[in-house]
XYZ file of C-alpha atoms in Angstrom:
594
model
C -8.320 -16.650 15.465
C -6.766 -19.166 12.639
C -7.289 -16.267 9.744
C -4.801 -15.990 7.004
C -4.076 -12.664 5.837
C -4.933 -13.953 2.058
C -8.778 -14.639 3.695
C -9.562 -10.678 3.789
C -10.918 -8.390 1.202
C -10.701 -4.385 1.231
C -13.728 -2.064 1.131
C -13.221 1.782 1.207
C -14.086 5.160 1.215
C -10.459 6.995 0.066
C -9.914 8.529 3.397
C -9.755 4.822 5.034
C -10.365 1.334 4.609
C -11.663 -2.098 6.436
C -10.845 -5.532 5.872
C -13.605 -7.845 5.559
C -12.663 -11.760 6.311
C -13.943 -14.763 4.693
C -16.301 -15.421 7.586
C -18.220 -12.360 7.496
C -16.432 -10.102 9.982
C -14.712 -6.657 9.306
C -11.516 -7.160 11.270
C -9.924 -4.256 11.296
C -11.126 -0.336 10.502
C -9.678 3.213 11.156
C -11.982 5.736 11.884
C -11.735 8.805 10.499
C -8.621 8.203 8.401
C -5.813 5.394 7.807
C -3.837 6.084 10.209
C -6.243 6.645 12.999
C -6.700 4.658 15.689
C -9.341 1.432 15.194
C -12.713 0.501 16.119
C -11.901 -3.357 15.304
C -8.523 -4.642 15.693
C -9.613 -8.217 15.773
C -6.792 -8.295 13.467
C -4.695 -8.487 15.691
C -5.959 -9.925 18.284
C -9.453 -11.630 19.292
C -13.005 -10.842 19.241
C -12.683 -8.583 22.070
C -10.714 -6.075 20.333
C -12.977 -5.251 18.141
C -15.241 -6.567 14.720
C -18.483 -6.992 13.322
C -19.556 -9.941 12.022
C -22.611 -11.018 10.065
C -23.427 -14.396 8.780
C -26.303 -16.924 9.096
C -26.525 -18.643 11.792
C -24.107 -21.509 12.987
C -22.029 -20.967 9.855
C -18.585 -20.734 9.534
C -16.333 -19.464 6.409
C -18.405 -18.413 3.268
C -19.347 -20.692 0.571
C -17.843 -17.828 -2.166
C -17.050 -14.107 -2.595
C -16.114 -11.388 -4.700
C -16.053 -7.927 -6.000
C -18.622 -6.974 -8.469
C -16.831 -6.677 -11.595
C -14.487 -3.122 -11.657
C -15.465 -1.927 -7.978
C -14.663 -2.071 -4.476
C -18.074 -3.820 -3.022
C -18.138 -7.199 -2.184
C -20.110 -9.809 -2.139
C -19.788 -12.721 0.445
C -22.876 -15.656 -0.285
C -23.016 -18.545 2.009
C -24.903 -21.514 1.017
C -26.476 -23.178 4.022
C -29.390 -26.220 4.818
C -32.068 -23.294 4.659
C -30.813 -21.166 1.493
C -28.731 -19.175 0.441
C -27.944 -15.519 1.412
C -25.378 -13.008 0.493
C -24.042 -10.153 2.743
C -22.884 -6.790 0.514
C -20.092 -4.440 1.681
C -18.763 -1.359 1.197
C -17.948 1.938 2.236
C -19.774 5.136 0.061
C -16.994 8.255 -0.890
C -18.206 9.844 2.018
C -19.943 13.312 2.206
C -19.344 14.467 5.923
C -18.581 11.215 7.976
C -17.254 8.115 7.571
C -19.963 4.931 6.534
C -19.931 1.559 6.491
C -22.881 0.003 4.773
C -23.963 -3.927 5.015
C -26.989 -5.654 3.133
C -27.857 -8.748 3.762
C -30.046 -9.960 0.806
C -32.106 -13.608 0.796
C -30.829 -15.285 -2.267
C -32.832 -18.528 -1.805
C -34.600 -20.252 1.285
C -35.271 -18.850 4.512
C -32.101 -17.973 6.307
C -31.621 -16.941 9.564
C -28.585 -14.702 9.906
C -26.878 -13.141 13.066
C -25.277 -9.394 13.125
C -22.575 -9.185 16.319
C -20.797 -5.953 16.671
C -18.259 -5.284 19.025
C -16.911 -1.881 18.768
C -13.413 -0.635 20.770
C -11.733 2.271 20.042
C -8.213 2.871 19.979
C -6.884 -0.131 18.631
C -9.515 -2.170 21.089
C -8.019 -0.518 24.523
C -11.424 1.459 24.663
C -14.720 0.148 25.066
C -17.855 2.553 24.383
C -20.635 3.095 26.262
C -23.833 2.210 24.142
C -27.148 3.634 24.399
C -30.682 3.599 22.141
C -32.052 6.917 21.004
C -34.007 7.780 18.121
C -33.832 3.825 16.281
C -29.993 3.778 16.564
C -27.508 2.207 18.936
C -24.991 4.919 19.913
C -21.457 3.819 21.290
C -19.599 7.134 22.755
C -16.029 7.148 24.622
C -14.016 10.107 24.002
C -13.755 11.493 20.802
C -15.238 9.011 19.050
C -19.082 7.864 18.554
C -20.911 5.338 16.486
C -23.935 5.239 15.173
C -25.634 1.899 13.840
C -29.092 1.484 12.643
C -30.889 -0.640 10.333
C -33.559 -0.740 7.681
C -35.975 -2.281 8.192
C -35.237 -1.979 11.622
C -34.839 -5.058 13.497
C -34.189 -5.736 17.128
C -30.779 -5.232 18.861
C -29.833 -6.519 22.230
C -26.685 -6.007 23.931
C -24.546 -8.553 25.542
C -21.001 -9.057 27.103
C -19.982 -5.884 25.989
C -21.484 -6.326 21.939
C -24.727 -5.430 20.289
C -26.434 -8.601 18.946
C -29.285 -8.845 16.280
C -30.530 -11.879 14.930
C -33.215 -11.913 12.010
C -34.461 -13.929 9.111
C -34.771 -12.769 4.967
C -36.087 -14.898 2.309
C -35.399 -14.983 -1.215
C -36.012 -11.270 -2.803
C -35.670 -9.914 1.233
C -32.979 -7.049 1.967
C -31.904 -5.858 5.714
C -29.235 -2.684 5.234
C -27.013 -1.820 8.320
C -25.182 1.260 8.128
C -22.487 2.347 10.883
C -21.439 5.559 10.834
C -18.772 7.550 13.018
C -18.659 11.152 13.996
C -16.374 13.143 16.618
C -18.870 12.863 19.603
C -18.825 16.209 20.712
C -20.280 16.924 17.058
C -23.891 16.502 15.835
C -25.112 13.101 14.040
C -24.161 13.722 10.592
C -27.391 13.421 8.009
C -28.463 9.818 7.340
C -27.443 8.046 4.395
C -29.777 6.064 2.220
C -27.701 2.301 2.195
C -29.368 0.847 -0.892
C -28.976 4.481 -3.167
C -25.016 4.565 -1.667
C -24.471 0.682 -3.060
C -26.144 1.961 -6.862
C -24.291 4.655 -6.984
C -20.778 3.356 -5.377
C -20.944 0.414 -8.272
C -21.627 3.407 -10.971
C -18.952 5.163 -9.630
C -16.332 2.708 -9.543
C -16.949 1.161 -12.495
C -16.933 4.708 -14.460
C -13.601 5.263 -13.094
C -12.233 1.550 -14.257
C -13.391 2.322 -17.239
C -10.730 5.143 -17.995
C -7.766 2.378 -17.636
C -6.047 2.189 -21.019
C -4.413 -1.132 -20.581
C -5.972 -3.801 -22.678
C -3.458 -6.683 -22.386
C -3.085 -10.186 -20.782
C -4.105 -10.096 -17.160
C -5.938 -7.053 -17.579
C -8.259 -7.977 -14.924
C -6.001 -8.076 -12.454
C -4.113 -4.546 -13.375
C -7.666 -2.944 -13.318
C -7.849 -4.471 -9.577
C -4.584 -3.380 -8.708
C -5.405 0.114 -9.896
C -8.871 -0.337 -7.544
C -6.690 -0.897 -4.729
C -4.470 1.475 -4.903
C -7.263 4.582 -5.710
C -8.546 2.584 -2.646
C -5.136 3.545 -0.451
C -5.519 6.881 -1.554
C -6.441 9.789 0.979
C -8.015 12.119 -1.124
C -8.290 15.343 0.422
C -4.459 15.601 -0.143
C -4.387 12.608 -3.103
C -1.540 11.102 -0.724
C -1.451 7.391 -1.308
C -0.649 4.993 2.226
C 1.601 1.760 1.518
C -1.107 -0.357 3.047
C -4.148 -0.188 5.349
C -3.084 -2.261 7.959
C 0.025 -2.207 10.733
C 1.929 -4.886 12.178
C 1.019 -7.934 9.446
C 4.167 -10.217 10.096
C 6.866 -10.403 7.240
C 7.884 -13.317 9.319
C 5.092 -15.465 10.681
C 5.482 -15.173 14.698
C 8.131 -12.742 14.067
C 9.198 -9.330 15.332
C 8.832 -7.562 11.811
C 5.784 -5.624 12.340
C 5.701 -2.063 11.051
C 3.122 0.378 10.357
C 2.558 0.658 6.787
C -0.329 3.847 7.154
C 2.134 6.516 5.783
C 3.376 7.303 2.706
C 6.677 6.397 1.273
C 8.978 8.435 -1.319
C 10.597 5.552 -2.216
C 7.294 4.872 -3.834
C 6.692 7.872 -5.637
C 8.073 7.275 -9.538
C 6.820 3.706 -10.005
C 3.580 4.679 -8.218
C 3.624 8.122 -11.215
C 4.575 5.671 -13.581
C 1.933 3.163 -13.470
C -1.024 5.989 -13.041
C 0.167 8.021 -15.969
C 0.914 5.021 -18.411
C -2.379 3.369 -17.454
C -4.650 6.953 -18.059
C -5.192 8.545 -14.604
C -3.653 11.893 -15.298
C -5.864 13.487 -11.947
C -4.576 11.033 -9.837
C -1.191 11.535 -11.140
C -1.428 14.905 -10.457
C -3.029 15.362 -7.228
C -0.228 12.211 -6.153
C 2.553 15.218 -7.458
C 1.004 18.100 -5.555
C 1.153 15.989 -2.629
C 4.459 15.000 -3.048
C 5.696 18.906 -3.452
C 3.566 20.091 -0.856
C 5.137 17.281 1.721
C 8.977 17.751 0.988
C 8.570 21.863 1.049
C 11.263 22.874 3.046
C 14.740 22.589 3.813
C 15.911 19.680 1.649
C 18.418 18.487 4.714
C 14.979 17.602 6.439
C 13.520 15.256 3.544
C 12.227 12.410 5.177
C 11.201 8.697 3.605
C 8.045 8.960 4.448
C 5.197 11.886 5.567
C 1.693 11.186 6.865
C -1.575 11.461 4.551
C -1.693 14.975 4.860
C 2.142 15.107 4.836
C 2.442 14.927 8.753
C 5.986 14.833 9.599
C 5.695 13.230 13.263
C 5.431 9.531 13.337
C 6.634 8.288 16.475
C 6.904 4.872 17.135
C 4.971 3.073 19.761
C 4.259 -0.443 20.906
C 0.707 -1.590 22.041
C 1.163 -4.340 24.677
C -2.699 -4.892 24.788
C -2.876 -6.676 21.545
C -1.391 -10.256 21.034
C -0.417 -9.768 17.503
C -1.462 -11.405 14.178
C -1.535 -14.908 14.878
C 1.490 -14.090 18.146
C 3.388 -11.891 16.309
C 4.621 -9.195 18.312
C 5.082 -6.276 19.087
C 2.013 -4.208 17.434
C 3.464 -1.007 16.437
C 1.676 2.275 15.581
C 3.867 5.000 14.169
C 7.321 4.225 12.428
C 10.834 5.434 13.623
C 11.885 4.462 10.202
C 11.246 8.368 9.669
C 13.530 10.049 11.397
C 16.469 7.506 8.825
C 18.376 9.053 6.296
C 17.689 7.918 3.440
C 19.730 9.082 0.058
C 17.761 7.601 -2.287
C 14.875 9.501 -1.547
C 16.121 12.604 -3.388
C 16.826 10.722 -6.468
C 13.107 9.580 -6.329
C 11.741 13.185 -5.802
C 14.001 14.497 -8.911
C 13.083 11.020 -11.249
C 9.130 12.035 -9.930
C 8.867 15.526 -10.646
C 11.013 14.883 -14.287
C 8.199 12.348 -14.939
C 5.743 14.575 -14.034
C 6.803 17.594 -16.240
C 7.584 15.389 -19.343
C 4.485 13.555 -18.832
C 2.306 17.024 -19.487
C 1.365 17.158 -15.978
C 0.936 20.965 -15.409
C 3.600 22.755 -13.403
C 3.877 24.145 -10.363
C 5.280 27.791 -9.952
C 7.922 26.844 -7.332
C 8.320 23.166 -8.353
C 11.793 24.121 -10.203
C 13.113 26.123 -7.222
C 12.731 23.004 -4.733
C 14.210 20.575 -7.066
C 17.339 23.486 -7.490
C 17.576 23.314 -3.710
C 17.272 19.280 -3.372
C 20.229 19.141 -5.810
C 22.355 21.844 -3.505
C 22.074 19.906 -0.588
C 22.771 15.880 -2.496
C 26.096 17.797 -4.170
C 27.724 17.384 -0.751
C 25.348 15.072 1.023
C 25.531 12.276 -1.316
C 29.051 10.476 -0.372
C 27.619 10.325 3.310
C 26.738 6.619 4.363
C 23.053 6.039 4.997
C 20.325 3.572 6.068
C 19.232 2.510 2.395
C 15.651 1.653 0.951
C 15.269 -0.821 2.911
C 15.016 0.965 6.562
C 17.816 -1.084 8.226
C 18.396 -0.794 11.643
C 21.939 -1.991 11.823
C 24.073 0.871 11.006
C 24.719 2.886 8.215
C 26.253 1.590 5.218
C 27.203 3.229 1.540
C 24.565 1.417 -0.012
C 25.113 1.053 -3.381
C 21.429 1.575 -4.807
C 21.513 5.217 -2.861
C 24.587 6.274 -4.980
C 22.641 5.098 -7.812
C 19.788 7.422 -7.188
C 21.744 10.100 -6.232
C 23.356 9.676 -10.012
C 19.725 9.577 -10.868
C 18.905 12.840 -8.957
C 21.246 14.652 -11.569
C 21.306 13.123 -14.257
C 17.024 14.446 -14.147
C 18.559 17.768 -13.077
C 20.697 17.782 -15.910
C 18.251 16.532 -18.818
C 15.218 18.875 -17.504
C 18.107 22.055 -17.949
C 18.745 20.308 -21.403
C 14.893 20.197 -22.552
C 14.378 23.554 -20.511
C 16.249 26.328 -21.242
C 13.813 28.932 -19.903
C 15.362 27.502 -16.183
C 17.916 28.125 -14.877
C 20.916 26.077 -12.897
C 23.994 24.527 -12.742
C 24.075 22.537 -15.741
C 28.494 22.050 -15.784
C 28.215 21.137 -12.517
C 24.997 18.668 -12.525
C 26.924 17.373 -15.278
C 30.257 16.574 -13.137
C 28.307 15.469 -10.547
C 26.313 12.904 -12.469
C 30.262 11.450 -14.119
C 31.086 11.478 -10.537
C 28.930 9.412 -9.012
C 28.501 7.034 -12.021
C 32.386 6.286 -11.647
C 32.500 5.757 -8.174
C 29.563 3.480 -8.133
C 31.460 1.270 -11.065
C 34.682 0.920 -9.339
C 33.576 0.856 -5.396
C 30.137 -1.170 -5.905
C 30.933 -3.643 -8.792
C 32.316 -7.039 -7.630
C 34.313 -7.781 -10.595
C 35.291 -11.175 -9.766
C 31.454 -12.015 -10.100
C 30.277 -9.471 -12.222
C 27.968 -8.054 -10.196
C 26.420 -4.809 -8.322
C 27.139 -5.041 -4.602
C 24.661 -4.182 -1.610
C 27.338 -1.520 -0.676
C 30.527 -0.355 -0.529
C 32.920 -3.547 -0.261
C 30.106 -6.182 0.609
C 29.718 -9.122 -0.865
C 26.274 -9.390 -0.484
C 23.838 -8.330 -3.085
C 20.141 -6.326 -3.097
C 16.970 -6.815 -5.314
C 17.071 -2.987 -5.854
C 19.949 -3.266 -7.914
C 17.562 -5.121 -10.521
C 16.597 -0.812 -10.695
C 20.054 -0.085 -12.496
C 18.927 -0.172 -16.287
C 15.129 0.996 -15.183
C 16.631 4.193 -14.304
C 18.924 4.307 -17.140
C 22.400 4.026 -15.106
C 23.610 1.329 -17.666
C 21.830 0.011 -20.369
C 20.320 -3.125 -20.167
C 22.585 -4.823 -22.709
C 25.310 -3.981 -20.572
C 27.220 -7.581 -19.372
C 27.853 -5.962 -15.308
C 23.657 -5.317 -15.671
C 23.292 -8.960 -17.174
C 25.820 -10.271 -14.574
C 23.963 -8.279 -11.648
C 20.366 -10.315 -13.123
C 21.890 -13.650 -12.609
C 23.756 -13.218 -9.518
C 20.598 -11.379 -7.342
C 18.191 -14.561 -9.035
C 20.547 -17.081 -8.067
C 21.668 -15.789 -4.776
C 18.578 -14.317 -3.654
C 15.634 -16.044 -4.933
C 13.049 -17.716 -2.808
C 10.971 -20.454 -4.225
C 10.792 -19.348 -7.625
C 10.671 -15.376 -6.506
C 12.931 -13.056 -5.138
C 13.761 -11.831 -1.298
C 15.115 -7.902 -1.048
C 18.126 -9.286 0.577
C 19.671 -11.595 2.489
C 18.508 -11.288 6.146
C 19.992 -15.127 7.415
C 24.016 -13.989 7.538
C 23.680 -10.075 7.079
C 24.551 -8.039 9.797
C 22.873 -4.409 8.350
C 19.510 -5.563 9.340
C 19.603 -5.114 13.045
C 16.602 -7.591 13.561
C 16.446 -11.746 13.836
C 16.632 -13.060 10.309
C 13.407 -14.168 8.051
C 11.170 -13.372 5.836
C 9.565 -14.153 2.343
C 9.317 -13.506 -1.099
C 9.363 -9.740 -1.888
C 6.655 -9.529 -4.255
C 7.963 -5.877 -5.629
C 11.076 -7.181 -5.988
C 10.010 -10.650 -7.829
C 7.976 -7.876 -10.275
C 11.428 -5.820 -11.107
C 13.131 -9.694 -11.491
C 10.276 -9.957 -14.429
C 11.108 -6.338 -15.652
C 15.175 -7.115 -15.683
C 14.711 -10.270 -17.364
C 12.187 -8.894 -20.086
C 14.856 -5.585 -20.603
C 17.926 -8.601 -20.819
C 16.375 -10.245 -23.999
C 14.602 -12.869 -21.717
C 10.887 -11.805 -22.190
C 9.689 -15.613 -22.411
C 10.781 -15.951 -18.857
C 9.648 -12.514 -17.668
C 6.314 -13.484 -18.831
C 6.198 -17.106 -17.084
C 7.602 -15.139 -13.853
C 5.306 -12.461 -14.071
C 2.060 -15.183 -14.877
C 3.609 -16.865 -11.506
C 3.133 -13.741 -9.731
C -0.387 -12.505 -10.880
C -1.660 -16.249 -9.520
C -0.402 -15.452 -6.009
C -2.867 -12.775 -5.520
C -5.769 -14.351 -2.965
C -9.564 -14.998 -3.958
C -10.265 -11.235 -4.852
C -7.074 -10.394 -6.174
C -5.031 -8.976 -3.545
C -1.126 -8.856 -2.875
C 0.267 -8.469 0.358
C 4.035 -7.065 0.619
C 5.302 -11.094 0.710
C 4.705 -14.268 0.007
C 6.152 -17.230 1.882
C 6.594 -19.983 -1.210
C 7.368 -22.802 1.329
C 4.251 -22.206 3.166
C 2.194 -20.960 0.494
C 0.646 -17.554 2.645
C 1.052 -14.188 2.159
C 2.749 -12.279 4.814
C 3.306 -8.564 5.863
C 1.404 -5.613 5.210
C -2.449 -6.042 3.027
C -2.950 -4.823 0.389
C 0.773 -3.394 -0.377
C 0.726 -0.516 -2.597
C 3.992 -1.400 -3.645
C 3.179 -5.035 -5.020
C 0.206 -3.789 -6.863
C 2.070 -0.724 -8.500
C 4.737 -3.414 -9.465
C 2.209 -5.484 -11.099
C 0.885 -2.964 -13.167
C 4.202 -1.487 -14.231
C 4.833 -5.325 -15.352
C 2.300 -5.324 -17.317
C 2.991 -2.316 -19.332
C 6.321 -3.316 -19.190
C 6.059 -6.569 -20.938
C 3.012 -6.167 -23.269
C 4.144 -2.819 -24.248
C 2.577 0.961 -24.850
C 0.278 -1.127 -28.097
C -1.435 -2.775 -25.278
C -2.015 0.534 -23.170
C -3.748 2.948 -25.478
């Protein structure tokens, strides 16, 4: 398989998602939710691990696609010798069970147009048994079953291991699949209509687009970003995953493969941010309850990241079966990036729940109480060494962006007592803390010879994240050690006219072989800095830069590699599209967002 991951788009449900390539084939789908395992992993690896493919006959990529203007269905047209026909997909908010729904419409001609559906479960280590019974093909193995049917019904064959169907529409002519998946020791779940679920998902989505407030340049592209990341929401719990997929290479061939299925803390105030500012209050707050209902507990247990339903348990595993995206290896499920400690994390929590209650979002009984008990535990636990934001795996350092959160953690402690004074706490000593911290950042982090921020502790080396410092009000951005720390990451750490997070050639706090791209997050905070240091003209050139790297439909990945001109890592990456909308709002201003 030669894909790229800039040739897929995303459909959904908001419980999981599928990627659909520019040939026609869904490459890669959880069933029931993100992070469970697949029914096509093509992905990574070939056809027989999994996809479903349907497009005329003989034909290779499509001629064009895209999303129908505010939604998450897609259209894929190929223009062929015979006509022209278009293939629609996307996945209804479900009711009981999971669906994925494909209509194949004649646009012009007579086209002949082939369906091939190879189904494995568990990340394509399983393959079903299949069976006919009242007009469906039924795949069982395990837990899982599949159901796929058509209407009108046309004929289905199977062969080496796939279920084939082959048929012709003209111009006006429509042929709906619809697969749907069920535990198999349950009853088939009642049939969807395919052509009422595609009217209704288009109303749907484009009601809810509708509600953004941002009316500025690129608006387009911030009402997609907010698509995909309502897309990457689970929303039973209203838990949002970093990205649908696992094991995307940041490097190509490369080693850095991680499962992205989870949800990160790290995350959590940017991700508030951009929701509130841009006018989704509900998914604001259900994105807050899940947050409080995830770290409940003792705050020395606070991890970096929880599961959908804020599953603590994500153990790591390799699966040897599947070649990798394009060789890279090893395919991981679960991430031992949990079990890190990572300081930062409490500063998010305390900057995400301050957000929340000046924002208007309505409180929570025992929200106070945790953050009271978060800030107990960081007044001792904050001077300890830790793995940083970035998950390395080579050791614990003092990282210097950790200490900076940790300042952050009280100085929200200390302005919600301020505001507050029906709560109670320790306001002297939030107060001491915060002076604390804020001096020994200034005199162990700063490199005064270059007037800059340091990764940690003593390093020379620097870290995007530090391009956070006046975001989260640590120094103001007219500050010269804030200007200083702008020029020094962009000239030390940029990448073909972006930004990397660090740098992974001669550092030894990574743990892993060097490489990787552009940091698209990071290149969107290098746009926010630069806008916040009276450089706005360049801010909005970078950010312009950044908005065209986005593929056909619109999506980011986690990286870009400017040398090769691909995306790399995880698709779509929460984190890239939360940092283009924040852009946005950050450089065209609260005018531009209602």
């Amino acid at each position: 398989m030669d894909a790229r991951i800039e040739d897929y788009a995303l459909i959904g449900d908001e419980q999981t998602a599928a990627l659909v390539g520019r040939d026609g084939s869904i490459d890669w789908l959880c069933l029931p939710r993100f992070d469970s395992g697949s029914c096509f992993a093509r992905l990574l690896g070939d056809d027989d691990h999994g996809h479903w493919r349907i497009a005329p006959a003989g034909a290779d990529t499509c001629t064009r696609r895209a999303y129908r203007t505010d939604t998450l269905v897609l259209d894929t047209e190929w223009e062929t010798a015979d006509g022209t026909v278009r293939v629609t997909d996307l996945m209804p908010q479900r009711d009981r069970a999971p669906d994925v729904v494909r209509v194949v419409e004649g646009v012009s001609g007579r086209v002949t147009v082939r369906s091939t559906l190879r189904l494995r479960f568990d990340y394509g280590s399983v393959t079903p048994w299949m069976r006919r019974t009242d007009g469906h093909r039924v795949a069982v193995a395990g837990p899982d079953s599949v159901w796929l049917r058509s209407t009108p019904a046309v004929r289905t064959w199977g062969e080496d291991y796939g279920t084939h169907s082959e048929f012709t529409v003209g111009e006006g002519e429509r042929v709906a699949f619809v697969l749907t998946w069920h535990p198999s020791h349950e009853p088939r779940p009642p049939l969807i209509d395919p052509y009422d679920a595609l009217e209704h998902s288009v109303g749907d989505w484009r009601r809810w687009a509708r509600r953004c407030r941002y009316d500025g340049p690129h608006r387009d592209a911030v009402v997609r970003s907010l698509i995909t990341l309502k897309a990457l929401t689970y929303a039973p719990t209203g838990g949002i995953v970093a990205a649908a997929t696992t094991s995307l290479p940041e490097k190509p061939g490369g080693v850095r493969n991680w499962d992205y299925r989870y949800c990160w803390l790290r995350d959590s105030t940017l991700t508030l941010g951009a929701l509130l500012a841009a006018g989704y209050h509900e998914e604001a707050e259900a994105w807050r309850n899940w947050l409080l209902r995830a770290v409940a507990g003792n705050p020395a247990d606070l991890q970096i990241m929880y599961g959908v339903a804020g599953e603590r348990r994500l153990p790591e595993t390799e699966l040897p079966w599947l070649p990798g995206f394009a060789g890279a290896t090893p395919v991981r499920t679960g991430n031992g990036a949990v079990d890190q400690l990572q300081l930062d994390v409490y500063g998010e929590v305390m900057d995400t729940l301050s957000l929340a209650r000046g924002s208007g979002l309505p409180t929570r009984p025992h929200m106070w109480a945790l953050q009271r008990s978060l800030m107990r535990f960081l007044e001792s636990a904050w001077r300890q060494p830790d793995e940083g934001l970035w998950e390395v795996r080579g050791g614990r350092r003092r990282f210097v962006h950790s200490k900076v959160m940790a300042w952050v953690a009280a100085d929200r402690a200390v302005r919600t007592l301020e505001q507050h004074e029906d709560l109670d706490g320790d306001l002297e000593g939030w107060r001491r803390l915060r002076d604390e911290v804020h001096r020994e950042v200034c005199e162990k982090g700063f490199d005064r010879e270059r007037n800059t921020f340091t990764q940690y502790y003593g390093s020379r080396e620097l870290d995007a994240a530090l391009l956070l410092i006046p975001r989260v009000g640590f120094l103001p951005p007219g500050d010269p050690r804030v200007v200083g720390t702008v020029d020094a990451i962009r000239d030390d750490l940029g990448h073909g006219g972006f930004l990397r997070r660090y740098d992974t050639e001669d550092s030894v706090i990574d743990g892993l072989p060097s490489g990787e791209g552009a940091f698209l997050a990071c290149s969107f905070w290098l746009a926010d800095a630069l806008h916040l240091t009276g450089r706005t003209k360049e801010a909005r050139e970078l950010f312009d830069r950044l908005v065209g790297l986005g593929n056909d439909v619109g999506l980011l990945a986690e990286e870009y590699d400017p040398v090769d001109g691909c995306q790399l890592g995880n698709f779509p990456q929460a984190f890239s599209h939360v940092g283009l909308v924040n852009t946005a709002l950050t450089l065209y201003g609260d005018d531009r967002a209602g």
